[in-house]
C-alpha positions as protocol buffer text, in pm:
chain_id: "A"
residue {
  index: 1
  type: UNK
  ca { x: -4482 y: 165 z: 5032 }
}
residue {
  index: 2
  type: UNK
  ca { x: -4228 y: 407 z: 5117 }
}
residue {
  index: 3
  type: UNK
  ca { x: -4072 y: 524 z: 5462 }
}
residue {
  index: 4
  type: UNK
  ca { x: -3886 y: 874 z: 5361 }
}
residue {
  index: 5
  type: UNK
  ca { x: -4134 y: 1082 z: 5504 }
}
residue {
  index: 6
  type: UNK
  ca { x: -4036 y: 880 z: 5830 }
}
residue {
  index: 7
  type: UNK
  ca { x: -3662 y: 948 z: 5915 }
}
residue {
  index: 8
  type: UNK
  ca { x: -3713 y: 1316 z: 6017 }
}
residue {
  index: 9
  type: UNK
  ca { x: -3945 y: 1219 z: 6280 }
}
residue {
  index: 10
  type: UNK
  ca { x: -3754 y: 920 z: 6395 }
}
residue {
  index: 11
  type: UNK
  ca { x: -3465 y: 1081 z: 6506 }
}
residue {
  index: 12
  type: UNK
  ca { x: -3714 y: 1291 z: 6766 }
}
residue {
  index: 13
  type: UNK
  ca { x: -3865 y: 954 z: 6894 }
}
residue {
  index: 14
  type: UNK
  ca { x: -3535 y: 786 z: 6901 }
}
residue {
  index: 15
  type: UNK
  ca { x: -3386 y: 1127 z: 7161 }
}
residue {
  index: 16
  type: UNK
  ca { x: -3736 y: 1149 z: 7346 }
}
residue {
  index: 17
  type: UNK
  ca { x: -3760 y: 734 z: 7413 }
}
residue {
  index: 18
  type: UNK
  ca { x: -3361 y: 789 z: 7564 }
}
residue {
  index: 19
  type: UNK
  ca { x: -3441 y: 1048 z: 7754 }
}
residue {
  index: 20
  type: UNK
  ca { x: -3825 y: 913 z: 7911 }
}
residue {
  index: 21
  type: UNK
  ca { x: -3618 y: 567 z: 7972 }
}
residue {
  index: 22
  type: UNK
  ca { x: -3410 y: 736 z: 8320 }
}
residue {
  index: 23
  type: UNK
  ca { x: -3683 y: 791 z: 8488 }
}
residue {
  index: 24
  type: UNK
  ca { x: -3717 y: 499 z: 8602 }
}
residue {
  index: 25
  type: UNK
  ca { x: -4077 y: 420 z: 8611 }
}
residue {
  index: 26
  type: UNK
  ca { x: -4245 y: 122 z: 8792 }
}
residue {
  index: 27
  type: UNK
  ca { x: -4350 y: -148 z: 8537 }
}
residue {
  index: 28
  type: UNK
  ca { x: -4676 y: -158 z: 8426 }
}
residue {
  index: 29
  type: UNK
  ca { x: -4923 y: -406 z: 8495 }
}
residue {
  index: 30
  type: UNK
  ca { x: -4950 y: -704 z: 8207 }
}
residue {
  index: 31
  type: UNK
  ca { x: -5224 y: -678 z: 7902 }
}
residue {
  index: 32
  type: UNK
  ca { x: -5433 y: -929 z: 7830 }
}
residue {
  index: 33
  type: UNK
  ca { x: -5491 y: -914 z: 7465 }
}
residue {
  index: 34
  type: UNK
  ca { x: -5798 y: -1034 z: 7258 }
}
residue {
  index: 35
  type: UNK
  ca { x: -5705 y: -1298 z: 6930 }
}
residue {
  index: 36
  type: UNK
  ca { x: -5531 y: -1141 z: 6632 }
}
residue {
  index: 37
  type: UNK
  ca { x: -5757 y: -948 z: 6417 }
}
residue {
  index: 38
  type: UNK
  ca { x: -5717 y: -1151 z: 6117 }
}
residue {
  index: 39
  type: UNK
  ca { x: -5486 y: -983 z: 5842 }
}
residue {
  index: 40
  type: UNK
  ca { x: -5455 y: -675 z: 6031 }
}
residue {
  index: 41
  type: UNK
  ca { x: -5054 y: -621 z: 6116 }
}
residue {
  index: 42
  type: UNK
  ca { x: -4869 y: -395 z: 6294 }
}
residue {
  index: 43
  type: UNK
  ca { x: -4444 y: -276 z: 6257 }
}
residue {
  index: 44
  type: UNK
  ca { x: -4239 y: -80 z: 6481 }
}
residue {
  index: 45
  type: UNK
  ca { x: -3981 y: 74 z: 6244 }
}
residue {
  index: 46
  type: UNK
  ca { x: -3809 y: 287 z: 6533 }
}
residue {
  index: 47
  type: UNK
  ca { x: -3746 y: -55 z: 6697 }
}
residue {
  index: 48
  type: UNK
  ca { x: -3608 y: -194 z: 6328 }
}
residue {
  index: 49
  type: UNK
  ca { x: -3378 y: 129 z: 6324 }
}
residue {
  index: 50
  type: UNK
  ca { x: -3260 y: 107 z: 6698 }
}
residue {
  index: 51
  type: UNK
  ca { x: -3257 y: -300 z: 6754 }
}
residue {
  index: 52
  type: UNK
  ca { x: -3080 y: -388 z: 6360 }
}
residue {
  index: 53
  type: UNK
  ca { x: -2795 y: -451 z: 6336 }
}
residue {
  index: 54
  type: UNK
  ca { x: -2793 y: -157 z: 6051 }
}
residue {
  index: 55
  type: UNK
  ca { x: -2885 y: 67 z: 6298 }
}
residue {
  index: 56
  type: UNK
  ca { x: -2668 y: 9 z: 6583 }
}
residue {
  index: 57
  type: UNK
  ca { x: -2379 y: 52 z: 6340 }
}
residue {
  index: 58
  type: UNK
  ca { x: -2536 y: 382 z: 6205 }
}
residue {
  index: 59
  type: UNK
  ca { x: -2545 y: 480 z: 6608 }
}
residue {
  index: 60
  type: UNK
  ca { x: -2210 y: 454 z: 6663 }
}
residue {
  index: 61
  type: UNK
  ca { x: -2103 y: 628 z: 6354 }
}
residue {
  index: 62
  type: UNK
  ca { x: -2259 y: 878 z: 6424 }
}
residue {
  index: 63
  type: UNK
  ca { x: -2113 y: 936 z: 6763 }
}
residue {
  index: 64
  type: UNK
  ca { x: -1789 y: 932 z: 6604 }
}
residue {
  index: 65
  type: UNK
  ca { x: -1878 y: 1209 z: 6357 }
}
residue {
  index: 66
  type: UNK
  ca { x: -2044 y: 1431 z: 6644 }
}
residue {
  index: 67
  type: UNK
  ca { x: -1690 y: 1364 z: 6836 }
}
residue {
  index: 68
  type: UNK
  ca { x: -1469 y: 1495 z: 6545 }
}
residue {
  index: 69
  type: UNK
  ca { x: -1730 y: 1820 z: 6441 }
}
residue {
  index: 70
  type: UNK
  ca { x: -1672 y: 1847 z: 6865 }
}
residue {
  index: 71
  type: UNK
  ca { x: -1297 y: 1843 z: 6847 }
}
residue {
  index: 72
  type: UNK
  ca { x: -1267 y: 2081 z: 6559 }
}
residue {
  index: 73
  type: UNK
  ca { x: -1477 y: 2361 z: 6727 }
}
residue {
  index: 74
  type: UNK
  ca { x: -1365 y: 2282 z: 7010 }
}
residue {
  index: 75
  type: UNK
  ca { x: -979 y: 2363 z: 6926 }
}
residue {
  index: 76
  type: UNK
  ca { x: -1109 y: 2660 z: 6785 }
}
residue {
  index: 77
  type: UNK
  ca { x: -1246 y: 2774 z: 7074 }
}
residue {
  index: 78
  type: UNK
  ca { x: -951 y: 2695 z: 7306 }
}
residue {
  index: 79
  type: UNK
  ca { x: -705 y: 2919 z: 7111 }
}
residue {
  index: 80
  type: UNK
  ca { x: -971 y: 3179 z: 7083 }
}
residue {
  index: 81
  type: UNK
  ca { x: -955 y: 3142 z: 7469 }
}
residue {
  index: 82
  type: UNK
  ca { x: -604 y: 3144 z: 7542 }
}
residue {
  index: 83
  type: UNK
  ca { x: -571 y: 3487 z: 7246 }
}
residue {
  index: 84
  type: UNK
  ca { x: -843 y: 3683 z: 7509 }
}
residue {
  index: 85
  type: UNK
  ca { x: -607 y: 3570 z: 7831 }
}
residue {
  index: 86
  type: UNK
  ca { x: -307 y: 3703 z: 7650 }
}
residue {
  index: 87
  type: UNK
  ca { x: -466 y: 4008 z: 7562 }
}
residue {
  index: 88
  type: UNK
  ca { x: -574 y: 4051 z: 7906 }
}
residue {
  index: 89
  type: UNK
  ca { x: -268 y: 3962 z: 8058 }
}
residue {
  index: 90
  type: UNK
  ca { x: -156 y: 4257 z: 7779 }
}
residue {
  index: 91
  type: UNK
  ca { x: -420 y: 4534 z: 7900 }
}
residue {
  index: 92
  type: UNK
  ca { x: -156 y: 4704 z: 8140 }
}
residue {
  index: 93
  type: UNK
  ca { x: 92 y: 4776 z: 7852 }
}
residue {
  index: 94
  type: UNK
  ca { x: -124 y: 4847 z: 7548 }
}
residue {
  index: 95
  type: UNK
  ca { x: -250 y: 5189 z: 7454 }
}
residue {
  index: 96
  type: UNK
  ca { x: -696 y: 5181 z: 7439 }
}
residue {
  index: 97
  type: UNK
  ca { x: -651 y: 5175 z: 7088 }
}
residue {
  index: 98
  type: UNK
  ca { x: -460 y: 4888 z: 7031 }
}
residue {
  index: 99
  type: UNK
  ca { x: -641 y: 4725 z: 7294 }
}
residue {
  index: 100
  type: UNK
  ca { x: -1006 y: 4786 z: 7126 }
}
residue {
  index: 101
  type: UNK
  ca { x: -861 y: 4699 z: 6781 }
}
residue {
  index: 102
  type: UNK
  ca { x: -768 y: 4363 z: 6931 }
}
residue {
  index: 103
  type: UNK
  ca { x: -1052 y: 4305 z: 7186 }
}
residue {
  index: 104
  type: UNK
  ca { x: -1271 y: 4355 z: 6842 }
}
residue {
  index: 105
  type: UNK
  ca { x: -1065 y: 4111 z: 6643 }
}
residue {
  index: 106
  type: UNK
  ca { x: -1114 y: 3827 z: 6867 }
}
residue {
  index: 107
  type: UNK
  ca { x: -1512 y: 3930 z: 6921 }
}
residue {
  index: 108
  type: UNK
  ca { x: -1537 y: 3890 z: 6497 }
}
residue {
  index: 109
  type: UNK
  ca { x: -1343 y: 3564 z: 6557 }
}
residue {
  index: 110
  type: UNK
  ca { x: -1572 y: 3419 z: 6845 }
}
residue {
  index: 111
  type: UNK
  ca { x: -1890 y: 3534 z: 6611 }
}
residue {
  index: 112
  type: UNK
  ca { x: -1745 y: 3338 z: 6328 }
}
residue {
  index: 113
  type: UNK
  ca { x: -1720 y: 3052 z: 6582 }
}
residue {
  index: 114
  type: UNK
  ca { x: -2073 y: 3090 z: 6664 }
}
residue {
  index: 115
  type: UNK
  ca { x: -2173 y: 3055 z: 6343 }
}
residue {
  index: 116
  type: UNK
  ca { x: -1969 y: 2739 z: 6263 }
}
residue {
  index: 117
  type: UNK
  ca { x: -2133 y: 2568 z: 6545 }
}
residue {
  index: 118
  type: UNK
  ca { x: -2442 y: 2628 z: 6451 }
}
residue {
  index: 119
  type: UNK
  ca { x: -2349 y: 2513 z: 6092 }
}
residue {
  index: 120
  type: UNK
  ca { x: -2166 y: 2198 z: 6257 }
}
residue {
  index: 121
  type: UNK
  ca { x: -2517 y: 2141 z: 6435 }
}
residue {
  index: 122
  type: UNK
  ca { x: -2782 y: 2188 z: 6177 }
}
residue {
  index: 123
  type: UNK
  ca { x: -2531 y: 1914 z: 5938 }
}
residue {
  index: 124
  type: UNK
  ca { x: -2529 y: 1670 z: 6245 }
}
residue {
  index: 125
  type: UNK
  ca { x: -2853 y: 1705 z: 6244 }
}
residue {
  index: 126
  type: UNK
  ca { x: -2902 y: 1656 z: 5812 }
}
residue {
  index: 127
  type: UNK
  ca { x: -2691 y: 1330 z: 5855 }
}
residue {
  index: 128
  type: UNK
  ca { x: -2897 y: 1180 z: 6120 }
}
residue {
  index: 129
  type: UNK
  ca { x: -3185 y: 1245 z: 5912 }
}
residue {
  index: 130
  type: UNK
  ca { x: -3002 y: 1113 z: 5582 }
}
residue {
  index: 131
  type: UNK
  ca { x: -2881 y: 815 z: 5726 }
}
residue {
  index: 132
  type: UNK
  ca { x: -3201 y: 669 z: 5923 }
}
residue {
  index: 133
  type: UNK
  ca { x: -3357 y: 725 z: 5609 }
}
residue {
  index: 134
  type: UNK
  ca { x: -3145 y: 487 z: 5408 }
}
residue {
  index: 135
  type: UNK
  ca { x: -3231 y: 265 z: 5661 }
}
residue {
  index: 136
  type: UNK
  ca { x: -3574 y: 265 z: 5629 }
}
residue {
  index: 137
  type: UNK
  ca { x: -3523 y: 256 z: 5280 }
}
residue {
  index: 138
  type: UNK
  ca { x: -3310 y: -75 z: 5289 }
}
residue {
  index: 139
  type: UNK
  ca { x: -3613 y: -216 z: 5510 }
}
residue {
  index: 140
  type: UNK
  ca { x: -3861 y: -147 z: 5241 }
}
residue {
  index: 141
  type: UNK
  ca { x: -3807 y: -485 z: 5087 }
}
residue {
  index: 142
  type: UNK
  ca { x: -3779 y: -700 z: 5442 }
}
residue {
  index: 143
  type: UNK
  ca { x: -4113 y: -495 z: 5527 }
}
residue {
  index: 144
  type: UNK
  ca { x: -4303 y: -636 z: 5197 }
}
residue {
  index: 145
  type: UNK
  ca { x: -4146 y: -948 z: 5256 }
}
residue {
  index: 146
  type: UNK
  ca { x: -4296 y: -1014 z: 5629 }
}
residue {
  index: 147
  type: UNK
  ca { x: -4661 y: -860 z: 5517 }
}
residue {
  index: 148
  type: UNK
  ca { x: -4648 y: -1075 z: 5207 }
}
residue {
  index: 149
  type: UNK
  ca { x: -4547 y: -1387 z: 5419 }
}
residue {
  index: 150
  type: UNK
  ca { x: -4767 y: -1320 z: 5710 }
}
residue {
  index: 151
  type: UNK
  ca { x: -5052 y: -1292 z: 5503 }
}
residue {
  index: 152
  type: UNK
  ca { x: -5116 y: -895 z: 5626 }
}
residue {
  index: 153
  type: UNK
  ca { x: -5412 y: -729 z: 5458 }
}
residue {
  index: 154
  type: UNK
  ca { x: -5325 y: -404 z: 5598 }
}
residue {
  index: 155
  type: UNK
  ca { x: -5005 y: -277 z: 5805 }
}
residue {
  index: 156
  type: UNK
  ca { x: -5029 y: -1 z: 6090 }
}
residue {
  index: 157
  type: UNK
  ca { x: -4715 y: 158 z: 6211 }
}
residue {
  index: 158
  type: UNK
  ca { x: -4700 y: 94 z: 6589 }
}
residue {
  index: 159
  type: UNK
  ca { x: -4668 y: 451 z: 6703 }
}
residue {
  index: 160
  type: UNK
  ca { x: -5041 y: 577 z: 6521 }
}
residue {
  index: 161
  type: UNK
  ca { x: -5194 y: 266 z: 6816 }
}
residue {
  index: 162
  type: UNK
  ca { x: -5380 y: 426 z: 7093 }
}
residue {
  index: 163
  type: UNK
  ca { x: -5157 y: 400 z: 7446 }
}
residue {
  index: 164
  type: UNK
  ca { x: -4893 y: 132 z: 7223 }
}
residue {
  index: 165
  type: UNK
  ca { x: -5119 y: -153 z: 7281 }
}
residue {
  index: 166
  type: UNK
  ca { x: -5182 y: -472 z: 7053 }
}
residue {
  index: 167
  type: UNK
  ca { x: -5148 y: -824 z: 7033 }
}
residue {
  index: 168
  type: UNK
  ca { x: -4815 y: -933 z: 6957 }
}
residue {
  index: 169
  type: UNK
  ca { x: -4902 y: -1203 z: 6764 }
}
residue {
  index: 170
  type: UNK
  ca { x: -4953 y: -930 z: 6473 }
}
residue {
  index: 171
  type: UNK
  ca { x: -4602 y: -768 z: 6507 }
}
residue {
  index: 172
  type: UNK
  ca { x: -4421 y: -839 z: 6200 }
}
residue {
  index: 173
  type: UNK
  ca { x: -4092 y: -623 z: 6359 }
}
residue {
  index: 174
  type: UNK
  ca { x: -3909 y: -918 z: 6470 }
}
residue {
  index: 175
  type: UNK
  ca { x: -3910 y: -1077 z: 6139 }
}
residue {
  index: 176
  type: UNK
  ca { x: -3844 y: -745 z: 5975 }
}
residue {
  index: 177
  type: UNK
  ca { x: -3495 y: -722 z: 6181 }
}
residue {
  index: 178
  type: UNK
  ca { x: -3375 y: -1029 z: 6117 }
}
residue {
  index: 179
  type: UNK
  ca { x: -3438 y: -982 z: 5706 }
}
residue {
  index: 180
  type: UNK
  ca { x: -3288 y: -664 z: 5750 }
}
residue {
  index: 181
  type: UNK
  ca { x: -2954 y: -803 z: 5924 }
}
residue {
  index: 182
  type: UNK
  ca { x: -2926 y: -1074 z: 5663 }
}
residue {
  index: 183
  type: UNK
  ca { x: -2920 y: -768 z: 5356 }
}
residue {
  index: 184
  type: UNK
  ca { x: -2702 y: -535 z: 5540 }
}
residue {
  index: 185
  type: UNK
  ca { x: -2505 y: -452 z: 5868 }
}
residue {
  index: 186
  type: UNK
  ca { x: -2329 y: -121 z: 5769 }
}
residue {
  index: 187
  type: UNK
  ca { x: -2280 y: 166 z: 5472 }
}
residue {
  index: 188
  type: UNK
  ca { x: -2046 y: 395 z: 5422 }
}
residue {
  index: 189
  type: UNK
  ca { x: -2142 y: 797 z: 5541 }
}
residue {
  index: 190
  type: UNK
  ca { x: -1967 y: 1124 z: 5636 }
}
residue {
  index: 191
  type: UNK
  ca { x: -2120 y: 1463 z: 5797 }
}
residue {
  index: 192
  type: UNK
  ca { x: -2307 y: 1630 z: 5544 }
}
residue {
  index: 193
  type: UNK
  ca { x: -2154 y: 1969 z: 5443 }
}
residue {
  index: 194
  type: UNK
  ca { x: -2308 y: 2274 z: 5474 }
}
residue {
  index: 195
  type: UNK
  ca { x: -2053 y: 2524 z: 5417 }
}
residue {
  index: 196
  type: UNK
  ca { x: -1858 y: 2406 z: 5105 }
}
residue {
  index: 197
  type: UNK
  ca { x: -1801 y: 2650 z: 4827 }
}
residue {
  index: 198
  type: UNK
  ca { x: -2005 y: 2654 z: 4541 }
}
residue {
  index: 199
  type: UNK
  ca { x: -1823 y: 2452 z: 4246 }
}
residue {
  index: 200
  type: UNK
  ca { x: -1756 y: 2722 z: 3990 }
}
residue {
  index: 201
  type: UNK
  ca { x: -1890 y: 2699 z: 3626 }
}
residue {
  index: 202
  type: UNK
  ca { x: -1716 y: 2488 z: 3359 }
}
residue {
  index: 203
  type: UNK
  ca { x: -1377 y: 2712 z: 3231 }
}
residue {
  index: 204
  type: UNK
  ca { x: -1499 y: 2997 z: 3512 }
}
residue {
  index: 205
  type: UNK
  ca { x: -1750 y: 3137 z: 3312 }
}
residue {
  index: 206
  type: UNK
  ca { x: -1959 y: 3313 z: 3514 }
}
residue {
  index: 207
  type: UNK
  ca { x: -2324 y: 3169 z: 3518 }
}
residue {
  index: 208
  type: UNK
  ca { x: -2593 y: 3263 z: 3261 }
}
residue {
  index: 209
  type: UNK
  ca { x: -2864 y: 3454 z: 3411 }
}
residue {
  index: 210
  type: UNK
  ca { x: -3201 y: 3424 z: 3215 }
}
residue {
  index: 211
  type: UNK
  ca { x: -3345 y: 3831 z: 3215 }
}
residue {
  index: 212
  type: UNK
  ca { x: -3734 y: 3870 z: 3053 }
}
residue {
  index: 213
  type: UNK
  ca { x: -3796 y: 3956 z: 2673 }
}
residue {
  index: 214
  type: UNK
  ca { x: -3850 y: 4297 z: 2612 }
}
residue {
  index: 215
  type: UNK
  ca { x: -4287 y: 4286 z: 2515 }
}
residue {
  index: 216
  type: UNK
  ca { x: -4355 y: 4404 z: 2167 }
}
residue {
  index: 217
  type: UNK
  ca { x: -4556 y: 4672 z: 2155 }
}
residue {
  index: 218
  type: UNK
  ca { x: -4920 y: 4638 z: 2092 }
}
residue {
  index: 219
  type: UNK
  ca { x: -5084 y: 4653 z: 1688 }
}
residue {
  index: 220
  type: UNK
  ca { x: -5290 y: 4924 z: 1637 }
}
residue {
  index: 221
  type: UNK
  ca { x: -5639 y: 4878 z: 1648 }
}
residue {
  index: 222
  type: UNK
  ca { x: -5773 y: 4847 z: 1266 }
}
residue {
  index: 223
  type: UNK
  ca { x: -6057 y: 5116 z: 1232 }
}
């Protein structure tokens, strides 16, 4: 069983569950639930992301991270700020040249802004994705553990149940988290990069680029 094919899409649920939870809605009415189906077991891995112990640390991390990538654009675009005030301020006693030349200067600058914050966004983003995915990995084992203990002949994921509905008698989740506190609370991570320079071949040769054989030409035909 593996769970890497999971972390992309948990990040969406985990922003779309924070967002549904404001509105407020009026509890719904209790379920009365048939017996256990024998064997058949369910796990909600979002909830062993968001509710471990793992996960909460992975949360706060990575609001750190999004507030530094924030500051450092956002300097960025305070001095770019303050250079178009000054050059306003300026417009009276520059010639249109100089003033165009400038103007342009700081519109290449804001572009190259832009771009970094889309960069900045897209390896937010790659992290997220990267780190909820070691932490489904790390609950592989605590996973096998509670089916293997629980006596689970087959294991559903909680989110492919119609309307969210089943006995909780076959949740395995709460057993899950608890495994998965006792093997780890945090890890070490940083932003992924996106925009580092290429590392440059051994003794800065340039690289080897494979071109095709030249075909031999065809034997003549034996009369």
């Amino acid at each position: 069983m593996t769970f890497k094919s999971l972390a992309a899409g948990l990040c969406a649920t985990a922003a779309l569950s924070t967002g549904s939870a404001a509105f407020g809605q009026a509890a719904a009415p209790a379920v009365i639930h048939g017996p256990p189906i024998a064997g058949l077991c369910v796990v909600n891995l979002e909830q062993v992301v968001g509710g471990s112990t793992v996960g909460r640390y992975l949360q706060t991390r990575l609001q750190q991270i999004q507030q530094q990538a924030n500051a450092e654009v956002s300097g960025e675009n305070t001095a770019l700020q303050n250079e178009a005030k000054a050059l306003e301020a300026q417009r009276a006693t520059l010639d249109q040249s100089t003033l165009e030349q400038r103007a342009a200067q700081i519109q290449v600058k804001g572009n190259a802004l832009n771009r970094k914050v889309q960069t900045r966004e897209r390896e937010l983003q790659l992290t997220e994705q990267k780190a909820v995915g070691r932490v489904l990995q790390e609950a592989e084992q605590p996973v096998r553990q509670a089916y293997q203990q629980k006596g689970c002949a087959i294991l559903i994921q909680h989110s492919a149940i119609l309307g969210i509905m089943y006995n909780p008698l076959m949740d395995i989740t709460p057993q899950v988290v608890t495994a998965l506190n006792a093997k780890i609370t945090q890890f070490a991570f940083d932003r992924e990069r996106l925009d580092q320079p290429q590392a440059a071949a051994p003794g800065g040769a340039p690289p080897i680029v494979q071109t095709p054989s030249t075909p031999r030409p065809a034997a003549p035909a034996k009369k």
